[in-house]
CSV table of C-alpha atoms in Angstrom, one decimal:
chain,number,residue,atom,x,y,z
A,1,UNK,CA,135.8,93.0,82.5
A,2,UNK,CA,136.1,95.4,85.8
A,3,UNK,CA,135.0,98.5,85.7
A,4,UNK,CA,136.3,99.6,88.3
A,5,UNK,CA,139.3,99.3,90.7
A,6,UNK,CA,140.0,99.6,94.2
A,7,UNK,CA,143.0,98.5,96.7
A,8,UNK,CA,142.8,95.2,98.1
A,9,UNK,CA,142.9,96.4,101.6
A,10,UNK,CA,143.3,99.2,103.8
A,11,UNK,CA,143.8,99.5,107.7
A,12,UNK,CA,141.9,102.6,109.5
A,13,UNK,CA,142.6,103.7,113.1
A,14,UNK,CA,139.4,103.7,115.1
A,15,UNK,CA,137.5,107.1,115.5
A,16,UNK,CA,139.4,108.2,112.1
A,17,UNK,CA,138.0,109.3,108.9
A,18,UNK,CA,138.3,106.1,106.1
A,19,UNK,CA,138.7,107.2,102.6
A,20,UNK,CA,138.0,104.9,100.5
A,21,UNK,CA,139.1,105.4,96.6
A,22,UNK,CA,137.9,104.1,93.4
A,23,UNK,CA,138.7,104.1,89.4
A,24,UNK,CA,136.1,103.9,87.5
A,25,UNK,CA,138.0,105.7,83.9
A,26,UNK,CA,135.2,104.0,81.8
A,27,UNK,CA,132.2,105.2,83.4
A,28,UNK,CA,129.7,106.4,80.8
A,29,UNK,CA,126.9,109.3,81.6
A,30,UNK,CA,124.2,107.7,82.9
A,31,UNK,CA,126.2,105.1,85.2
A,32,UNK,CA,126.1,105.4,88.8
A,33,UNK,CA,128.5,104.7,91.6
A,34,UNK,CA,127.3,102.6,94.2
A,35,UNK,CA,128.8,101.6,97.1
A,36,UNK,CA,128.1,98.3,99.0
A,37,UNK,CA,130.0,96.9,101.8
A,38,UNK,CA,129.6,93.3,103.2
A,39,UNK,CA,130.7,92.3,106.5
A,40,UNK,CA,131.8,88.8,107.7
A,41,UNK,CA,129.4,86.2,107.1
A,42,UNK,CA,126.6,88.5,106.1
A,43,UNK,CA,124.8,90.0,103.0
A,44,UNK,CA,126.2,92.5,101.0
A,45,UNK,CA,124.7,96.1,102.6
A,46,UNK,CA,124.3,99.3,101.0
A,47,UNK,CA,125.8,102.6,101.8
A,48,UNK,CA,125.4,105.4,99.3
A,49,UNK,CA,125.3,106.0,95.8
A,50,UNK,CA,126.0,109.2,93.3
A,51,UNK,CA,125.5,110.3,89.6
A,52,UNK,CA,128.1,112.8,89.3
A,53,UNK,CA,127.2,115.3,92.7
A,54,UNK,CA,128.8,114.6,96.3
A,55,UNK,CA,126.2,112.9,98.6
A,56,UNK,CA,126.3,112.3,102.0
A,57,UNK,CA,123.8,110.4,104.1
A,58,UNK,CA,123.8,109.2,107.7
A,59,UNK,CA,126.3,106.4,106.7
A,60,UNK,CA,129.2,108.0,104.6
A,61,UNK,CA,130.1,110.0,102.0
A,62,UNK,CA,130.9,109.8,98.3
A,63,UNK,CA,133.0,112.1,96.4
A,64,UNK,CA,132.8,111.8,92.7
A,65,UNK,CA,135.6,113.6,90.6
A,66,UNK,CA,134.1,116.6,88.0
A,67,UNK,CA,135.4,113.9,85.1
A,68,UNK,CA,133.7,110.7,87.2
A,69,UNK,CA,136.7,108.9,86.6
A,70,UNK,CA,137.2,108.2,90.2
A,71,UNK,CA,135.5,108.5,93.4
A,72,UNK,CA,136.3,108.4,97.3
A,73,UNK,CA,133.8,107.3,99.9
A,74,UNK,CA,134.6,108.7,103.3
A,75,UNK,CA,133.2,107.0,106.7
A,76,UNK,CA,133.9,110.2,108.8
A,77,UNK,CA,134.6,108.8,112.2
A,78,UNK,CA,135.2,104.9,111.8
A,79,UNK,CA,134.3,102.5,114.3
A,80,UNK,CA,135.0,98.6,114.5
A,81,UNK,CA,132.0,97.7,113.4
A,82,UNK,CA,132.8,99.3,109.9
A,83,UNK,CA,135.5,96.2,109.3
A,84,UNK,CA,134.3,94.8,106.4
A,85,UNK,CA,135.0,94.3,102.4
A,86,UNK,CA,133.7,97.8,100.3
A,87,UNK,CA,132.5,97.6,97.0
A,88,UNK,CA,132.4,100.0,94.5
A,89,UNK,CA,130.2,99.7,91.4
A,90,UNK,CA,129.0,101.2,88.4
A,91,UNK,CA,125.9,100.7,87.2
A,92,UNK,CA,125.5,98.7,84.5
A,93,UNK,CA,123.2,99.6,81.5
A,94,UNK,CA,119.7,100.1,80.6
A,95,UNK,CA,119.3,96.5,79.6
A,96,UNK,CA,121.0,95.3,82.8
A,97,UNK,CA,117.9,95.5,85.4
A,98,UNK,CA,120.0,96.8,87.6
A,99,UNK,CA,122.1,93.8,88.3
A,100,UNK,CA,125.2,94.8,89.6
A,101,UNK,CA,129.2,93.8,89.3
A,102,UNK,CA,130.8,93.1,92.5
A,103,UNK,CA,134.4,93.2,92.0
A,104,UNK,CA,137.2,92.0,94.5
A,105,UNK,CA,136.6,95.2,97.1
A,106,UNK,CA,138.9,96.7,99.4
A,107,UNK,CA,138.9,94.8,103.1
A,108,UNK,CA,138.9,97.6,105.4
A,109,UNK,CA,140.2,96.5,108.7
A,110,UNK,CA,139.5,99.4,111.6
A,111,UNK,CA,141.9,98.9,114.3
A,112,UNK,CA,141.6,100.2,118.3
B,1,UNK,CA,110.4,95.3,109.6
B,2,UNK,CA,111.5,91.8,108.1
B,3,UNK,CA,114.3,92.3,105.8
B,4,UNK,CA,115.4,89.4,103.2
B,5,UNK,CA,115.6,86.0,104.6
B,6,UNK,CA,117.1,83.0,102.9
B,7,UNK,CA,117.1,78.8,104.1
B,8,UNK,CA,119.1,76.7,104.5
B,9,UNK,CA,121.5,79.1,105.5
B,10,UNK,CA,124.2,76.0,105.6
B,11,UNK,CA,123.7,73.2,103.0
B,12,UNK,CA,125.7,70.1,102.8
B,13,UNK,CA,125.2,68.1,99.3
B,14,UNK,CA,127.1,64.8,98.5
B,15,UNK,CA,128.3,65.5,94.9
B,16,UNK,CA,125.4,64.1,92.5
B,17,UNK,CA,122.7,65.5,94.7
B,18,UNK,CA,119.9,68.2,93.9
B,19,UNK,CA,119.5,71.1,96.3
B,20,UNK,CA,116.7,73.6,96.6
B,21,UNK,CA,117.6,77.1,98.0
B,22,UNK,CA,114.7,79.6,99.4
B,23,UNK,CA,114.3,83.2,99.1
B,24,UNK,CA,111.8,85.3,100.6
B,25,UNK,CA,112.0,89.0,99.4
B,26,UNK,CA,111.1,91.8,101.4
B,27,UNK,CA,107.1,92.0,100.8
B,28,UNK,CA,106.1,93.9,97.8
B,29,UNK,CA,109.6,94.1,96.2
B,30,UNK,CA,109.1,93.3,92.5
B,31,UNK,CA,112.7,92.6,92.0
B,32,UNK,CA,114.7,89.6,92.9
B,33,UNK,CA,118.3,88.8,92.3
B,34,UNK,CA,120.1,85.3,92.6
B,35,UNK,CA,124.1,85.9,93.1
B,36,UNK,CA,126.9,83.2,93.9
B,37,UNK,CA,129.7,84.0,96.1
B,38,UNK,CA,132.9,82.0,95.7
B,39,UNK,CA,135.4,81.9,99.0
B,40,UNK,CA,137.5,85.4,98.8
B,41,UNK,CA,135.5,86.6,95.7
B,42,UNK,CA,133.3,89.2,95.3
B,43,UNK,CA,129.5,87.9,94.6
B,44,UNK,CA,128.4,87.2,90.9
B,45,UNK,CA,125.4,87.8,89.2
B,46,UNK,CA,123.0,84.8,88.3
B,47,UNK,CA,119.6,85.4,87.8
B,48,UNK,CA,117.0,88.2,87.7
B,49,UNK,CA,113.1,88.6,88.7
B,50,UNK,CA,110.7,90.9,87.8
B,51,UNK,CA,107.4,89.6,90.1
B,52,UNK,CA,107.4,86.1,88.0
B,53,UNK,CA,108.5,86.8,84.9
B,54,UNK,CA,112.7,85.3,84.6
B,55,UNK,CA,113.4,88.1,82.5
B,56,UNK,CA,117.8,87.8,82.9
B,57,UNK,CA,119.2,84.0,83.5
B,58,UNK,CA,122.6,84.9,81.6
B,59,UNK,CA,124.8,84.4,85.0
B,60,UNK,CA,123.5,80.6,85.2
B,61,UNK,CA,126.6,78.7,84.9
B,62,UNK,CA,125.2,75.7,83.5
B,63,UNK,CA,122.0,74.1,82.9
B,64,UNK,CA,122.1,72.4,85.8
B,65,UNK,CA,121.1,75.4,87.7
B,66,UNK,CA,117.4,76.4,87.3
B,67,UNK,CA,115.4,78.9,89.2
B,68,UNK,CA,111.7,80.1,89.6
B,69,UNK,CA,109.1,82.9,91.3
B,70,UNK,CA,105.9,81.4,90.6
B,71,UNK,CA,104.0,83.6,92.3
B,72,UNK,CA,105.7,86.7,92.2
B,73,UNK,CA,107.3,86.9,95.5
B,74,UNK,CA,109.2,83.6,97.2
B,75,UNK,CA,111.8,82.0,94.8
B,76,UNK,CA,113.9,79.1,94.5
B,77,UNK,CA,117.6,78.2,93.4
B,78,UNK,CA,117.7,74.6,92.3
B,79,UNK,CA,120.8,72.8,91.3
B,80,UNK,CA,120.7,69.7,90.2
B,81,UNK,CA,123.5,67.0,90.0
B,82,UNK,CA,125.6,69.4,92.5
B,83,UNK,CA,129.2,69.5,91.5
B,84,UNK,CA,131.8,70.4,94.0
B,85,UNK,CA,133.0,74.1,92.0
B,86,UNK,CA,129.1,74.7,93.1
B,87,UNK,CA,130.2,75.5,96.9
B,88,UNK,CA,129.8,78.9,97.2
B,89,UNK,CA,127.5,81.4,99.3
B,90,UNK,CA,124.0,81.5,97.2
B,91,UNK,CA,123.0,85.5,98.1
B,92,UNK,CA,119.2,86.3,97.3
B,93,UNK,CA,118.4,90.3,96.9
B,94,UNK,CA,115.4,92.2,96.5
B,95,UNK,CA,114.1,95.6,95.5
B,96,UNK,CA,111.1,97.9,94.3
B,97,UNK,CA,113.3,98.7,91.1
B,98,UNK,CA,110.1,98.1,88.4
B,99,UNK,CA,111.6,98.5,85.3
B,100,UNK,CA,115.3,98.1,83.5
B,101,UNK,CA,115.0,101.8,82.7
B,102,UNK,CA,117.5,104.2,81.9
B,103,UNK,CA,119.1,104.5,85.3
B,104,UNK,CA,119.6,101.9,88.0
B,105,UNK,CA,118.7,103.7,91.3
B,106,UNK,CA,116.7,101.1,93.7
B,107,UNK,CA,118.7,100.0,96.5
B,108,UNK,CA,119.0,96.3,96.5
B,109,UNK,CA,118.1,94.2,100.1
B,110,UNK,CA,121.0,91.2,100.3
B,111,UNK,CA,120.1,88.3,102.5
B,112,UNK,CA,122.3,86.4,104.4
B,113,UNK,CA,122.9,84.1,101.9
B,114,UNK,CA,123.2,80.0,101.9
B,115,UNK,CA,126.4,78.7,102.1
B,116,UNK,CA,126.4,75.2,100.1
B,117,UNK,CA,129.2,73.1,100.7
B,118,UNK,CA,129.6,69.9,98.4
B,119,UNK,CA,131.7,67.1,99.1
């Protein structure tokens, strides 16, 4: 089962802030968000993760609603090198090893 | 520094054939993940590492597919009897994660995966 959900694609003007949301309603407390993107023809890569405070790093960053129930990542000043597929996650349990559940993504498609 | 490498990166099997797929983790990472990737999907979990110990194989989809860390650092996807529903990209991950504790917090390394084609 998903647990979470995202829109199948966005587009994003070049030099523009991308926000990126995600559903996660069934997070429980000691689940993360992570977010991965993969571009064309590579490896997934990773880009930030959270608990339940906003991060930011020199990538992106995540805003996590005071319930957790959904989450926006924001790439402040997108470039065409940011096209790609974005994956949000949840963490999976304590017996999971911290395997996680791609979904389908969002493709993100930054335009000039 | 050297990041996660993985070969073949392009496979071609007849249907009925074995294939072998490398993975070598980033040094010193204890964990290793094996995910499959079908066209337009999302990747899919497979297997999981800790050094050499298998300790998750619940993604395998079938016995056919077998893999193995001997020595705690390169590994190896091996499917036998390939079966055309096996094309797919074969992504290989790493990280320092050491235990399946209470919270998941180790970035995991992706290669660039092997994209297996059978015909």
């Amino acid at each position: 089962d998903a647990k979470t959900t995202q829109p199948p694609s966005m587009d994003c003007a070049e030099g523009r802030a991308a926000n990126l949301p995600c559903n996660h309603s069934t997070i429980s407390g000691n689940e993360y968000v992570y977010w991965y993107r993969q571009i064309h023809s590579q490896g997934p890569q990773y880009i930030i993760h959270g608990l339940k405070n906003n991060e930011t790093n020199e990538m992106a960053s995540l805003i996590i609603t005071e319930d957790r129930k959904s989450s926006t990542l924001i790439l402040p000043h997108a470039t065409l090198r940011d096209t790609a597929v974005y994956y949000c996650i949840v963490s999976m349990t304590t017996d999971s090893w911290g395997k996680l559940q791609f979904g389908a993504g969002t493709q993100v498609v930054v335009t000039p | 520094g050297a990041g996660v490498s993985q070969s073949p990166r392009y496979k071609v099997a007849k249907r009925g054939q074995d294939v072998a797929l490398r993975c070598d983790p980033i040094s010193g990472h204890v964990s290793l993940f094996w995910y499959q990737q079908a066209l337009g999907q999302g990747p899919e979990f497979l297997t999981y590492f800790q050094n050499e110990a298998q300790l998750d194989k619940s993604g395998l989809p079938s016995d056919r597919f077998f893999a193995e860390r001997p020595e705690g650092s390169v590994s190896t996807l091996k499917i036998q009897r390939t079966q055309q529903e096996d094309s797919a990209v074969y992504l290989c991950a790493s990280s320092k994660r050491t235990s399946g504790g209470y919270t998941s917090t180790d970035t995991q390394y992706f290669g660039p995966g092997t994209r297996l084609t059978v015909l």
